[in-house]
mmCIF file of N, CA and C in Angstrom:
data_model
loop_
_atom_site.group_PDB
_atom_site.id
_atom_site.type_symbol
_atom_site.label_atom_id
_atom_site.label_comp_id
_atom_site.label_asym_id
_atom_site.label_seq_id
_atom_site.Cartn_x
_atom_site.Cartn_y
_atom_site.Cartn_z
ATOM 1 N N UNK A 1 4.309 5.504 -40.874
ATOM 2 C CA UNK A 1 4.933 5.211 -39.594
ATOM 3 C C UNK A 1 5.916 6.314 -39.244
ATOM 4 N N UNK A 2 5.947 6.663 -37.960
ATOM 5 C CA UNK A 2 6.790 7.745 -37.491
ATOM 6 C C UNK A 2 7.915 7.188 -36.637
ATOM 7 N N UNK A 3 9.092 7.728 -36.816
ATOM 8 C CA UNK A 3 10.232 7.347 -35.984
ATOM 9 C C UNK A 3 10.875 8.579 -35.392
ATOM 10 N N UNK A 4 11.329 8.459 -34.153
ATOM 11 C CA UNK A 4 12.130 9.486 -33.510
ATOM 12 C C UNK A 4 13.501 8.884 -33.245
ATOM 13 N N UNK A 5 14.542 9.540 -33.738
ATOM 14 C CA UNK A 5 15.895 9.032 -33.576
ATOM 15 C C UNK A 5 16.731 10.058 -32.829
ATOM 16 N N UNK A 6 17.242 9.629 -31.662
ATOM 17 C CA UNK A 6 18.054 10.521 -30.832
ATOM 18 C C UNK A 6 19.538 10.297 -31.091
ATOM 19 N N UNK A 7 20.316 11.336 -30.795
ATOM 20 C CA UNK A 7 21.766 11.222 -30.857
ATOM 21 C C UNK A 7 22.378 12.239 -29.896
ATOM 22 N N UNK A 8 23.644 12.026 -29.550
ATOM 23 C CA UNK A 8 24.365 13.015 -28.776
ATOM 24 C C UNK A 8 24.647 12.659 -27.335
ATOM 25 N N UNK A 9 24.173 11.533 -26.865
ATOM 26 C CA UNK A 9 24.467 11.150 -25.490
ATOM 27 C C UNK A 9 25.906 10.713 -25.324
ATOM 28 N N UNK A 10 26.286 10.449 -24.076
ATOM 29 C CA UNK A 10 27.634 9.980 -23.811
ATOM 30 C C UNK A 10 28.050 10.209 -22.388
ATOM 31 N N UNK A 11 29.359 10.089 -22.180
ATOM 32 C CA UNK A 11 29.959 10.277 -20.858
ATOM 33 C C UNK A 11 30.620 11.640 -20.795
ATOM 34 N N UNK A 12 30.338 12.388 -19.735
ATOM 35 C CA UNK A 12 30.914 13.716 -19.584
ATOM 36 C C UNK A 12 31.230 13.947 -18.119
ATOM 37 N N UNK A 13 32.244 14.748 -17.864
ATOM 38 C CA UNK A 13 32.612 15.074 -16.488
ATOM 39 C C UNK A 13 31.657 16.123 -15.914
ATOM 40 N N UNK A 14 31.520 16.156 -14.596
ATOM 41 C CA UNK A 14 30.707 17.204 -13.973
ATOM 42 C C UNK A 14 31.170 18.593 -14.421
ATOM 43 N N UNK A 15 30.186 19.434 -14.721
ATOM 44 C CA UNK A 15 30.491 20.763 -15.222
ATOM 45 C C UNK A 15 30.590 20.836 -16.732
ATOM 46 N N UNK A 16 30.584 19.694 -17.374
ATOM 47 C CA UNK A 16 30.697 19.654 -18.825
ATOM 48 C C UNK A 16 29.379 19.875 -19.544
ATOM 49 N N UNK A 17 29.416 19.747 -20.877
ATOM 50 C CA UNK A 17 28.248 20.011 -21.707
ATOM 51 C C UNK A 17 28.037 18.887 -22.707
ATOM 52 N N UNK A 18 26.786 18.702 -23.068
ATOM 53 C CA UNK A 18 26.402 17.789 -24.145
ATOM 54 C C UNK A 18 25.227 18.415 -24.896
ATOM 55 N N UNK A 19 25.099 18.030 -26.166
ATOM 56 C CA UNK A 19 23.955 18.481 -26.961
ATOM 57 C C UNK A 19 23.252 17.255 -27.528
ATOM 58 N N UNK A 20 21.992 17.107 -27.197
ATOM 59 C CA UNK A 20 21.192 16.008 -27.721
ATOM 60 C C UNK A 20 20.360 16.495 -28.911
ATOM 61 N N UNK A 21 20.168 15.588 -29.859
ATOM 62 C CA UNK A 21 19.322 15.867 -31.014
ATOM 63 C C UNK A 21 18.299 14.751 -31.166
ATOM 64 N N UNK A 22 17.136 15.104 -31.682
ATOM 65 C CA UNK A 22 16.103 14.112 -31.951
ATOM 66 C C UNK A 22 15.383 14.512 -33.230
ATOM 67 N N UNK A 23 15.456 13.651 -34.224
ATOM 68 C CA UNK A 23 14.835 13.920 -35.518
ATOM 69 C C UNK A 23 13.635 13.005 -35.734
ATOM 70 N N UNK A 24 12.521 13.607 -36.107
ATOM 71 C CA UNK A 24 11.324 12.841 -36.442
ATOM 72 C C UNK A 24 11.264 12.622 -37.936
ATOM 73 N N UNK A 25 10.906 11.407 -38.340
ATOM 74 C CA UNK A 25 10.807 11.101 -39.756
ATOM 75 C C UNK A 25 9.655 10.143 -40.002
ATOM 76 N N UNK A 26 9.281 10.026 -41.283
ATOM 77 C CA UNK A 26 8.194 9.132 -41.622
ATOM 78 C C UNK A 26 6.988 9.905 -42.104
ATOM 79 N N UNK A 27 5.807 9.358 -41.812
ATOM 80 C CA UNK A 27 4.562 9.960 -42.254
ATOM 81 C C UNK A 27 4.171 11.081 -41.300
ATOM 82 N N UNK A 28 4.577 12.293 -41.631
ATOM 83 C CA UNK A 28 4.364 13.448 -40.762
ATOM 84 C C UNK A 28 3.639 14.547 -41.507
ATOM 85 N N UNK A 29 2.493 14.986 -40.967
ATOM 86 C CA UNK A 29 1.798 16.137 -41.504
ATOM 87 C C UNK A 29 2.076 17.364 -40.639
ATOM 88 N N UNK A 30 2.031 17.170 -39.332
ATOM 89 C CA UNK A 30 2.237 18.293 -38.410
ATOM 90 C C UNK A 30 2.844 17.792 -37.114
ATOM 91 N N UNK A 31 3.753 18.604 -36.569
ATOM 92 C CA UNK A 31 4.382 18.276 -35.285
ATOM 93 C C UNK A 31 4.003 19.345 -34.280
ATOM 94 N N UNK A 32 3.436 18.925 -33.177
ATOM 95 C CA UNK A 32 3.043 19.859 -32.123
ATOM 96 C C UNK A 32 4.193 19.972 -31.127
ATOM 97 N N UNK A 33 3.915 19.784 -29.876
ATOM 98 C CA UNK A 33 4.955 19.906 -28.862
ATOM 99 C C UNK A 33 6.003 18.803 -28.995
ATOM 100 N N UNK A 34 7.261 19.178 -28.823
ATOM 101 C CA UNK A 34 8.367 18.218 -28.772
ATOM 102 C C UNK A 34 9.060 18.407 -27.425
ATOM 103 N N UNK A 35 9.644 17.342 -26.925
ATOM 104 C CA UNK A 35 10.266 17.474 -25.616
ATOM 105 C C UNK A 35 11.233 16.353 -25.290
ATOM 106 N N UNK A 36 11.848 16.500 -24.126
ATOM 107 C CA UNK A 36 12.791 15.519 -23.620
ATOM 108 C C UNK A 36 12.362 15.098 -22.218
ATOM 109 N N UNK A 37 12.358 13.815 -22.014
ATOM 110 C CA UNK A 37 12.151 13.223 -20.697
ATOM 111 C C UNK A 37 13.435 12.498 -20.319
ATOM 112 N N UNK A 38 13.538 12.137 -19.041
ATOM 113 C CA UNK A 38 14.664 11.319 -18.626
ATOM 114 C C UNK A 38 14.211 10.326 -17.563
ATOM 115 N N UNK A 39 14.932 9.226 -17.513
ATOM 116 C CA UNK A 39 14.631 8.209 -16.517
ATOM 117 C C UNK A 39 15.928 7.645 -15.982
ATOM 118 N N UNK A 40 16.122 7.812 -14.689
ATOM 119 C CA UNK A 40 17.302 7.269 -14.018
ATOM 120 C C UNK A 40 16.926 5.914 -13.398
ATOM 121 N N UNK A 41 17.903 5.056 -13.155
ATOM 122 C CA UNK A 41 17.612 3.730 -12.574
ATOM 123 C C UNK A 41 16.828 3.853 -11.276
ATOM 124 N N UNK A 42 15.739 3.116 -11.188
ATOM 125 C CA UNK A 42 14.931 3.113 -9.978
ATOM 126 C C UNK A 42 14.039 4.307 -9.797
ATOM 127 N N UNK A 43 13.997 5.196 -10.791
ATOM 128 C CA UNK A 43 13.180 6.403 -10.674
ATOM 129 C C UNK A 43 12.154 6.450 -11.793
ATOM 130 N N UNK A 44 11.130 7.265 -11.589
ATOM 131 C CA UNK A 44 10.114 7.429 -12.605
ATOM 132 C C UNK A 44 10.606 8.354 -13.720
ATOM 133 N N UNK A 45 9.988 8.179 -14.880
ATOM 134 C CA UNK A 45 10.311 9.085 -15.996
ATOM 135 C C UNK A 45 9.825 10.485 -15.642
ATOM 136 N N UNK A 46 10.648 11.494 -15.938
ATOM 137 C CA UNK A 46 10.275 12.859 -15.639
ATOM 138 C C UNK A 46 10.517 13.763 -16.845
ATOM 139 N N UNK A 47 9.697 14.794 -16.947
ATOM 140 C CA UNK A 47 9.863 15.774 -18.008
ATOM 141 C C UNK A 47 11.064 16.657 -17.697
ATOM 142 N N UNK A 48 11.938 16.808 -18.683
ATOM 143 C CA UNK A 48 13.093 17.696 -18.555
ATOM 144 C C UNK A 48 12.771 19.050 -19.167
ATOM 145 N N UNK A 49 12.317 19.035 -20.407
ATOM 146 C CA UNK A 49 12.008 20.274 -21.102
ATOM 147 C C UNK A 49 11.097 19.957 -22.280
ATOM 148 N N UNK A 50 10.287 20.922 -22.655
ATOM 149 C CA UNK A 50 9.412 20.784 -23.806
ATOM 150 C C UNK A 50 9.318 22.120 -24.526
ATOM 151 N N UNK A 51 8.953 22.056 -25.807
ATOM 152 C CA UNK A 51 8.851 23.274 -26.592
ATOM 153 C C UNK A 51 7.686 23.144 -27.553
ATOM 154 N N UNK A 52 6.868 24.183 -27.629
ATOM 155 C CA UNK A 52 5.711 24.149 -28.510
ATOM 156 C C UNK A 52 6.134 24.395 -29.956
ATOM 157 N N UNK A 53 5.207 24.201 -30.872
ATOM 158 C CA UNK A 53 5.506 24.443 -32.282
ATOM 159 C C UNK A 53 5.830 25.907 -32.530
ATOM 160 N N UNK A 54 5.339 26.785 -31.677
ATOM 161 C CA UNK A 54 5.624 28.211 -31.790
ATOM 162 C C UNK A 54 6.922 28.634 -31.122
ATOM 163 N N UNK A 55 7.582 27.675 -30.445
ATOM 164 C CA UNK A 55 8.877 27.971 -29.857
ATOM 165 C C UNK A 55 8.874 28.327 -28.386
ATOM 166 N N UNK A 56 7.757 28.163 -27.709
ATOM 167 C CA UNK A 56 7.705 28.469 -26.274
ATOM 168 C C UNK A 56 8.195 27.281 -25.464
ATOM 169 N N UNK A 57 9.236 27.500 -24.646
ATOM 170 C CA UNK A 57 9.811 26.392 -23.878
ATOM 171 C C UNK A 57 9.288 26.350 -22.440
ATOM 172 N N UNK A 58 9.380 25.183 -21.856
ATOM 173 C CA UNK A 58 9.230 25.101 -20.407
ATOM 174 C C UNK A 58 10.197 24.037 -19.902
ATOM 175 N N UNK A 59 10.645 24.223 -18.666
ATOM 176 C CA UNK A 59 11.716 23.403 -18.107
ATOM 177 C C UNK A 59 11.341 22.889 -16.717
ATOM 178 N N UNK A 60 11.909 21.748 -16.388
ATOM 179 C CA UNK A 60 11.853 21.280 -15.005
ATOM 180 C C UNK A 60 12.707 22.223 -14.159
ATOM 181 N N UNK A 61 12.295 22.438 -12.916
ATOM 182 C CA UNK A 61 13.040 23.346 -12.042
ATOM 183 C C UNK A 61 14.500 22.917 -11.907
ATOM 184 N N UNK A 62 14.743 21.629 -11.928
ATOM 185 C CA UNK A 62 16.088 21.111 -11.690
ATOM 186 C C UNK A 62 17.069 21.452 -12.810
ATOM 187 N N UNK A 63 16.568 21.846 -13.974
ATOM 188 C CA UNK A 63 17.471 22.130 -15.104
ATOM 189 C C UNK A 63 17.409 23.578 -15.570
ATOM 190 N N UNK A 64 16.533 24.366 -14.978
ATOM 191 C CA UNK A 64 16.423 25.773 -15.389
ATOM 192 C C UNK A 64 17.754 26.496 -15.224
ATOM 193 N N UNK A 65 18.118 27.253 -16.252
ATOM 194 C CA UNK A 65 19.375 27.987 -16.229
ATOM 195 C C UNK A 65 20.567 27.191 -16.701
ATOM 196 N N UNK A 66 20.392 25.871 -16.857
ATOM 197 C CA UNK A 66 21.494 25.025 -17.316
ATOM 198 C C UNK A 66 21.208 24.382 -18.678
ATOM 199 N N UNK A 67 19.963 24.032 -18.921
ATOM 200 C CA UNK A 67 19.579 23.375 -20.164
ATOM 201 C C UNK A 67 18.790 24.344 -21.042
ATOM 202 N N UNK A 68 18.944 24.190 -22.353
ATOM 203 C CA UNK A 68 18.177 24.974 -23.313
ATOM 204 C C UNK A 68 17.611 24.057 -24.383
ATOM 205 N N UNK A 69 16.291 24.136 -24.565
ATOM 206 C CA UNK A 69 15.636 23.352 -25.608
ATOM 207 C C UNK A 69 15.365 24.254 -26.803
ATOM 208 N N UNK A 70 15.526 23.700 -27.998
ATOM 209 C CA UNK A 70 15.237 24.441 -29.220
ATOM 210 C C UNK A 70 14.755 23.455 -30.282
ATOM 211 N N UNK A 71 14.231 23.984 -31.379
ATOM 212 C CA UNK A 71 13.756 23.096 -32.442
ATOM 213 C C UNK A 71 13.921 23.741 -33.792
ATOM 214 N N UNK A 72 14.021 22.895 -34.800
ATOM 215 C CA UNK A 72 14.070 23.318 -36.190
ATOM 216 C C UNK A 72 12.849 22.696 -36.855
ATOM 217 N N UNK A 73 11.816 23.485 -37.063
ATOM 218 C CA UNK A 73 10.567 22.949 -37.605
ATOM 219 C C UNK A 73 10.732 22.423 -39.021
ATOM 220 N N UNK A 74 11.610 23.023 -39.796
ATOM 221 C CA UNK A 74 11.830 22.551 -41.169
ATOM 222 C C UNK A 74 12.425 21.146 -41.192
ATOM 223 N N UNK A 75 13.158 20.798 -40.137
ATOM 224 C CA UNK A 75 13.798 19.483 -40.066
ATOM 225 C C UNK A 75 13.086 18.540 -39.098
ATOM 226 N N UNK A 76 11.996 19.001 -38.501
ATOM 227 C CA UNK A 76 11.284 18.200 -37.487
ATOM 228 C C UNK A 76 12.253 17.674 -36.430
ATOM 229 N N UNK A 77 13.113 18.552 -35.968
ATOM 230 C CA UNK A 77 14.175 18.163 -35.044
ATOM 231 C C UNK A 77 14.139 19.032 -33.798
ATOM 232 N N UNK A 78 14.354 18.388 -32.659
ATOM 233 C CA UNK A 78 14.442 19.098 -31.389
ATOM 234 C C UNK A 78 15.808 18.857 -30.791
ATOM 235 N N UNK A 79 16.322 19.880 -30.128
ATOM 236 C CA UNK A 79 17.652 19.818 -29.527
ATOM 237 C C UNK A 79 17.567 20.104 -28.026
ATOM 238 N N UNK A 80 18.534 19.572 -27.297
ATOM 239 C CA UNK A 80 18.651 19.897 -25.883
ATOM 240 C C UNK A 80 20.124 20.180 -25.592
ATOM 241 N N UNK A 81 20.434 21.429 -25.358
ATOM 242 C CA UNK A 81 21.786 21.822 -24.984
ATOM 243 C C UNK A 81 21.872 21.759 -23.463
ATOM 244 N N UNK A 82 22.776 20.936 -22.969
ATOM 245 C CA UNK A 82 22.912 20.711 -21.540
ATOM 246 C C UNK A 82 24.272 21.213 -21.076
ATOM 247 N N UNK A 83 24.270 22.215 -20.228
ATOM 248 C CA UNK A 83 25.498 22.803 -19.691
ATOM 249 C C UNK A 83 25.555 22.587 -18.185
ATOM 250 N N UNK A 84 26.730 22.769 -17.623
ATOM 251 C CA UNK A 84 26.927 22.629 -16.185
ATOM 252 C C UNK A 84 26.320 21.328 -15.657
ATOM 253 N N UNK A 85 26.627 20.260 -16.341
ATOM 254 C CA UNK A 85 26.034 18.972 -15.988
ATOM 255 C C UNK A 85 26.480 18.491 -14.614
ATOM 256 N N UNK A 86 25.567 17.827 -13.944
ATOM 257 C CA UNK A 86 25.800 17.315 -12.590
ATOM 258 C C UNK A 86 25.621 15.788 -12.608
ATOM 259 N N UNK A 87 26.211 15.097 -11.662
ATOM 260 C CA UNK A 87 26.013 13.641 -11.601
ATOM 261 C C UNK A 87 24.544 13.243 -11.522
ATOM 262 N N UNK A 88 23.718 14.063 -10.894
ATOM 263 C CA UNK A 88 22.297 13.736 -10.786
ATOM 264 C C UNK A 88 21.552 13.897 -12.102
ATOM 265 N N UNK A 89 22.207 14.407 -13.129
ATOM 266 C CA UNK A 89 21.614 14.458 -14.464
ATOM 267 C C UNK A 89 21.759 13.132 -15.202
ATOM 268 N N UNK A 90 22.510 12.215 -14.640
ATOM 269 C CA UNK A 90 22.711 10.912 -15.272
ATOM 270 C C UNK A 90 21.383 10.181 -15.419
ATOM 271 N N UNK A 91 21.079 9.783 -16.653
ATOM 272 C CA UNK A 91 19.814 9.121 -16.952
ATOM 273 C C UNK A 91 19.777 8.750 -18.427
ATOM 274 N N UNK A 92 18.766 7.995 -18.786
ATOM 275 C CA UNK A 92 18.452 7.809 -20.204
ATOM 276 C C UNK A 92 17.528 8.968 -20.604
ATOM 277 N N UNK A 93 17.908 9.680 -21.631
ATOM 278 C CA UNK A 93 17.112 10.810 -22.103
ATOM 279 C C UNK A 93 16.300 10.363 -23.315
ATOM 280 N N UNK A 94 15.007 10.629 -23.242
ATOM 281 C CA UNK A 94 14.072 10.084 -24.222
ATOM 282 C C UNK A 94 13.318 11.226 -24.879
ATOM 283 N N UNK A 95 13.308 11.203 -26.196
ATOM 284 C CA UNK A 95 12.629 12.235 -26.978
ATOM 285 C C UNK A 95 11.142 11.911 -27.098
ATOM 286 N N UNK A 96 10.339 12.954 -27.102
ATOM 287 C CA UNK A 96 8.889 12.794 -27.255
ATOM 288 C C UNK A 96 8.366 13.846 -28.224
ATOM 289 N N UNK A 97 7.380 13.460 -29.037
ATOM 290 C CA UNK A 97 6.774 14.425 -29.944
ATOM 291 C C UNK A 97 5.316 14.058 -30.195
ATOM 292 N N UNK A 98 4.490 15.075 -30.299
ATOM 293 C CA UNK A 98 3.086 14.882 -30.669
ATOM 294 C C UNK A 98 2.955 15.179 -32.154
ATOM 295 N N UNK A 99 2.567 14.141 -32.905
ATOM 296 C CA UNK A 99 2.605 14.210 -34.372
ATOM 297 C C UNK A 99 1.302 13.730 -34.973
ATOM 298 N N UNK A 100 0.857 14.470 -35.987
ATOM 299 C CA UNK A 100 -0.299 14.055 -36.773
ATOM 300 C C UNK A 100 0.206 13.572 -38.138
ATOM 301 N N UNK A 101 -0.289 12.424 -38.571
ATOM 302 C CA UNK A 101 0.208 11.828 -39.817
ATOM 303 C C UNK A 101 -0.483 12.408 -41.044
ATOM 304 N N UNK A 102 -1.648 13.000 -40.868
ATOM 305 C CA UNK A 102 -2.381 13.552 -41.994
ATOM 306 C C UNK A 102 -3.208 14.741 -41.551
ATOM 307 N N UNK A 103 -3.795 15.463 -42.503
ATOM 308 C CA UNK A 103 -4.487 16.713 -42.150
ATOM 309 C C UNK A 103 -5.716 16.444 -41.306
ATOM 310 N N UNK A 104 -6.305 15.265 -41.394
ATOM 311 C CA UNK A 104 -7.479 14.956 -40.597
ATOM 312 C C UNK A 104 -7.167 13.992 -39.451
ATOM 313 N N UNK A 105 -5.898 13.689 -39.288
ATOM 314 C CA UNK A 105 -5.508 12.710 -38.264
ATOM 315 C C UNK A 105 -5.344 13.386 -36.904
ATOM 316 N N UNK A 106 -5.622 12.666 -35.849
ATOM 317 C CA UNK A 106 -5.357 13.215 -34.521
ATOM 318 C C UNK A 106 -3.862 13.218 -34.230
ATOM 319 N N UNK A 107 -3.471 13.953 -33.205
ATOM 320 C CA UNK A 107 -2.078 13.938 -32.765
ATOM 321 C C UNK A 107 -1.869 12.753 -31.822
ATOM 322 N N UNK A 108 -0.790 12.040 -32.035
ATOM 323 C CA UNK A 108 -0.388 10.938 -31.155
ATOM 324 C C UNK A 108 0.964 11.245 -30.573
ATOM 325 N N UNK A 109 1.196 10.655 -29.397
ATOM 326 C CA UNK A 109 2.499 10.755 -28.752
ATOM 327 C C UNK A 109 3.439 9.700 -29.308
ATOM 328 N N UNK A 110 4.621 10.114 -29.699
ATOM 329 C CA UNK A 110 5.654 9.193 -30.162
ATOM 330 C C UNK A 110 6.886 9.349 -29.272
ATOM 331 N N UNK A 111 7.604 8.229 -29.101
ATOM 332 C CA UNK A 111 8.770 8.216 -28.233
ATOM 333 C C UNK A 111 9.977 7.667 -28.978
ATOM 334 N N UNK A 112 11.145 8.211 -28.668
ATOM 335 C CA UNK A 112 12.379 7.660 -29.177
ATOM 336 C C UNK A 112 12.836 6.496 -28.316
ATOM 337 N N UNK A 113 13.960 5.898 -28.699
ATOM 338 C CA UNK A 113 14.505 4.753 -27.967
ATOM 339 C C UNK A 113 15.285 5.188 -26.723
ATOM 340 N N UNK A 114 15.731 6.415 -26.718
ATOM 341 C CA UNK A 114 16.496 6.915 -25.578
ATOM 342 C C UNK A 114 17.992 6.913 -25.847
ATOM 343 N N UNK A 115 18.665 7.848 -25.219
ATOM 344 C CA UNK A 115 20.120 7.933 -25.313
ATOM 345 C C UNK A 115 20.684 8.149 -23.905
ATOM 346 N N UNK A 116 21.736 7.410 -23.598
ATOM 347 C CA UNK A 116 22.297 7.455 -22.241
ATOM 348 C C UNK A 116 23.173 8.680 -22.065
ATOM 349 N N UNK A 117 22.959 9.384 -20.966
ATOM 350 C CA UNK A 117 23.816 10.483 -20.544
ATOM 351 C C UNK A 117 24.372 10.117 -19.174
ATOM 352 N N UNK A 118 25.691 10.077 -19.086
ATOM 353 C CA UNK A 118 26.347 9.749 -17.824
ATOM 354 C C UNK A 118 27.285 10.888 -17.438
ATOM 355 N N UNK A 119 27.077 11.420 -16.249
ATOM 356 C CA UNK A 119 27.916 12.512 -15.746
ATOM 357 C C UNK A 119 28.727 11.969 -14.576
ATOM 358 N N UNK A 120 30.018 11.836 -14.815
ATOM 359 C CA UNK A 120 30.869 11.212 -13.811
ATOM 360 C C UNK A 120 32.313 11.618 -14.021
ATOM 361 N N UNK A 121 33.055 11.728 -12.923
ATOM 362 C CA UNK A 121 34.482 12.015 -13.022
ATOM 363 C C UNK A 121 35.294 10.723 -13.038
#
């Protein structure tokens, strides 16, 4: 069984910074793309940023230049450094990872429980 555990959310003033972490644990053979999604009240879940196993990132236009995604493959952990935060960044941030449990197993999508990020003065 695979688990994704997020940490690092909280309340921050506009212009501030937060760093989110998400660690995958359990029966893991290989981790492919890891990423962060977010969902604000009344809105659909949207991709914020993702990073391949080789380290290639991609970002939503709304966060380019402000957010940085990175990963530590040895720890099966993905990070999201969020700078210059805006009130519209307020949402539940949810970790996602494509993981294979064994050498012959297919990759499945796994999701974390989510961590709340609130940007407010």
